[in-house]
Each structure stands twice: as C-alpha cells, then as structure tokens.
Short mmCIF file of C-alpha atoms in Angstrom, two decimals:
data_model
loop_
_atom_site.label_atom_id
_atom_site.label_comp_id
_atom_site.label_asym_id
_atom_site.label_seq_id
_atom_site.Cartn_x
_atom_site.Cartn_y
_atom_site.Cartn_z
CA UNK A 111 -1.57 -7.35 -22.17
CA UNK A 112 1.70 -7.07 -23.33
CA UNK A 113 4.35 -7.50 -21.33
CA UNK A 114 7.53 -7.02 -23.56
CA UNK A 115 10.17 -4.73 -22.73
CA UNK A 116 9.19 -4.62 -18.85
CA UNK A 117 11.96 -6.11 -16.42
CA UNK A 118 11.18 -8.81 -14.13
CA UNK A 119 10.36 -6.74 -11.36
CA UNK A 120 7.67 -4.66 -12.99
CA UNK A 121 6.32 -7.91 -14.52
CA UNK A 122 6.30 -8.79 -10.84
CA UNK A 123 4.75 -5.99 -9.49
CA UNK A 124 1.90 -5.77 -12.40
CA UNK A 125 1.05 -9.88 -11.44
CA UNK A 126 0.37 -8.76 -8.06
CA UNK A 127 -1.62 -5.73 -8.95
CA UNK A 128 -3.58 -8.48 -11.41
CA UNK A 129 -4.35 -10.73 -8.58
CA UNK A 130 -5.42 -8.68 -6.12
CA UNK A 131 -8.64 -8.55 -5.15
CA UNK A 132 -8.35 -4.60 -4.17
CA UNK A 133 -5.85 -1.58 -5.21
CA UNK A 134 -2.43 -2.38 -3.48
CA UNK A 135 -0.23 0.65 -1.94
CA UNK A 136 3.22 0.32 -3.23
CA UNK A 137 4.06 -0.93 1.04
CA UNK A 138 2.10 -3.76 0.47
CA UNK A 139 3.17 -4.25 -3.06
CA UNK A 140 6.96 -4.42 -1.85
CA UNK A 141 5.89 -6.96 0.97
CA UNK A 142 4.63 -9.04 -1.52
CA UNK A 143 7.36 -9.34 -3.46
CA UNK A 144 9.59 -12.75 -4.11
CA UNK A 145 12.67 -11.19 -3.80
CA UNK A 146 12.98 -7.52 -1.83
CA UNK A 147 14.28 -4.75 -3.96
CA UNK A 148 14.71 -1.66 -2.28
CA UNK A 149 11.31 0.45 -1.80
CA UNK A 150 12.81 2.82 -4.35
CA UNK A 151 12.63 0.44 -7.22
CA UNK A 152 8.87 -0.70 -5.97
CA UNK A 153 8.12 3.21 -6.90
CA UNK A 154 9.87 3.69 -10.31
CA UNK A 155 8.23 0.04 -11.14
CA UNK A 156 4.75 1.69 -10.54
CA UNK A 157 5.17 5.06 -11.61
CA UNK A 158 6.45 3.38 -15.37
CA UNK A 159 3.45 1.18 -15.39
CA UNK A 160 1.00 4.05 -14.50
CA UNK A 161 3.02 6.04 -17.43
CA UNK A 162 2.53 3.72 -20.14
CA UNK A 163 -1.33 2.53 -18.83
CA UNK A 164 -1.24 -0.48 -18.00
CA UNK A 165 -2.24 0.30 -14.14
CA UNK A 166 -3.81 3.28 -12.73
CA UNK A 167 -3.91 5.00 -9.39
CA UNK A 168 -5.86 6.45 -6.97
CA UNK A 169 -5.50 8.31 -3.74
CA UNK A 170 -8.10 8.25 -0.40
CA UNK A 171 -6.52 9.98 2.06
CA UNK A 172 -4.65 12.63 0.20
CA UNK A 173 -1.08 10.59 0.93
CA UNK A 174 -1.14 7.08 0.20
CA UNK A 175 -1.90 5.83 -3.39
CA UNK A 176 -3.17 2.45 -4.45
CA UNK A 177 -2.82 1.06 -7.38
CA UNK A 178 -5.13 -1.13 -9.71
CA UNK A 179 -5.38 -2.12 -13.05
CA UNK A 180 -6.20 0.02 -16.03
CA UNK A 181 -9.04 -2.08 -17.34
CA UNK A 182 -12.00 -0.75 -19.32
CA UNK A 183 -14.60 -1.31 -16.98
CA UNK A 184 -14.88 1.50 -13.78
CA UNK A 185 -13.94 0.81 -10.35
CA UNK A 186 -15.67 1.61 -7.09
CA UNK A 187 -14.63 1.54 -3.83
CA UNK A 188 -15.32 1.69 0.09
CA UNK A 189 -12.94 3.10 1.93
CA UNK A 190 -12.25 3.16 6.05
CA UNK A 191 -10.99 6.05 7.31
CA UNK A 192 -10.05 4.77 10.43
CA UNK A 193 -7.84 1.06 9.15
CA UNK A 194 -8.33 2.20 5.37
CA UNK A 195 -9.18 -0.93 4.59
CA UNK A 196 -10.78 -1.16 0.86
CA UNK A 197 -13.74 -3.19 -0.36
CA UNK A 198 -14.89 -3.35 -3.82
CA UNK A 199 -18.43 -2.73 -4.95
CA UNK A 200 -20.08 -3.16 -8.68
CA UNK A 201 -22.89 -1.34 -7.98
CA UNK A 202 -22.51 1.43 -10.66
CA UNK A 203 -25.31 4.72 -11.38
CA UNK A 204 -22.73 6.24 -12.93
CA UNK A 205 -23.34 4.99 -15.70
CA UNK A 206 -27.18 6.57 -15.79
CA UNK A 207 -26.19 10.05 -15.48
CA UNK A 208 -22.95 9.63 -17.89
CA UNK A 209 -24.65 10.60 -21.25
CA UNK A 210 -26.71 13.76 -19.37
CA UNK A 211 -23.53 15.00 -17.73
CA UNK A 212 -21.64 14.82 -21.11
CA UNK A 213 -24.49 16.32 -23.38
CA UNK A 214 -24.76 19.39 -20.33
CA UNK A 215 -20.94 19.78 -19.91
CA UNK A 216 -20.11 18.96 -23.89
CA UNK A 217 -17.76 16.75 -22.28
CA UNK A 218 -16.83 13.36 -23.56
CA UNK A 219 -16.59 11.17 -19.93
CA UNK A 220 -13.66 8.18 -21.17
CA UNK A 221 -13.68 6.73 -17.30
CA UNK A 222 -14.44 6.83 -13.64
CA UNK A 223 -13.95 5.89 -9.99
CA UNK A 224 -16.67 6.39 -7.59
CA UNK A 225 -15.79 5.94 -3.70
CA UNK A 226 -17.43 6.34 -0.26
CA UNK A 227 -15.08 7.11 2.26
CA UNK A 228 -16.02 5.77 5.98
CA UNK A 229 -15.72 4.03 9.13
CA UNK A 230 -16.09 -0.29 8.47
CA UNK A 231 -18.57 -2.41 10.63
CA UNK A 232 -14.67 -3.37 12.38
CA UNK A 233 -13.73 -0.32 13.38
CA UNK A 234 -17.22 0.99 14.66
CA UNK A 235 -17.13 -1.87 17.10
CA UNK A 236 -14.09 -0.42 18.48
#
C-alpha cells in the first residue's frame, strides 16, 4: 500500500483500521489514537482515505459507519442490534450465485458485503 503523501495522522488512523480484527467507527478509531486530535480531524482522516480507496465503509444501523480496509477479498459480517457488536465470518455463497446474477442482470458484480443483523448469544442472556 502506499502510503506517500498521507500525514501522520491518517497513516495513524489507516494502521489501526489494518490491525483490527473488525470495522472500527471513527469513536473508537479516535480512542485509539496516540495522540488525541480533535474528533473533527478523525473524520476528514477517514473520509480522504475512503476517497482515494484505500479503506471502505459500511453502515448497520443507518447512523454509525465502520470502517475497514479496501482489500480485494469480500467482507461479511454479524451484527448485534442490541450492543452492535461485530463479528467476522468467511463463510461466503456469494460467490455461487455471482456469475448467474451478472449474466441475468448484464451486470458486472466488482465487490460485496454480506451481513446478518441480530441479537448476540450476550445480549439474549440479558
């Protein structure tokens, strides 16, 4: 990846979107963070990343967005309603029905991200 031309802080923010084992919503991304820029700056950081590709974005509940890398394999998620905690899965069928959908809808699928939304074992113990 290259990393020229990108200020310390969204070299910063893309290392933690690396490591993570899950998408990261720019509150937790700023709480991560060495040194604390103002929540603004957290935003801008993300939004130039998601611009030029190098991280992508996804929304559960219609508000909050969490970011993840742009790599070339798909992502798939389960998300909790109720904590909206996020766990990844690599189960993929996708995949099966990609070159029926594209011959039916003369449509030429580049990507996806397949979710479940939820309630976790956690919160059904509640």
């Amino acid at each position: 990846m290259i990393l020229k031309g990108l200020t310390k802080l969204r070299k910063e923010i893309l290392k933690l979107i690396e490591n993570s084992e899950v998408p990261l919503c720019a509150d937790e991304i700023f709480e991560n963070l060495e040194k604390k820029p103002n929540l603004s700056s957290v935003y801008r950081g993300l939004c130039y990343l998601e611009d030029k590709g190098m991280i992508k974005s996804i929304s559960f509940d219609g508000n909050t967005r969490y970011f993840f890398m742009a790599t070339e394999h798909s992502n798939h998620y389960l998300y909790c309603k109720t904590c909206g905690k996020l766990e990844v899965f690599d189960i993929c069928f996708a995949d099966r029905i990609q070159k029926e959908l594209e011959k039916k809808h003369d449509y030429k699928i580049l990507d996806h991200i397949f979710y479940f939304v939820g309630i976790c074992s956690e919160c059904r113990k509640k």
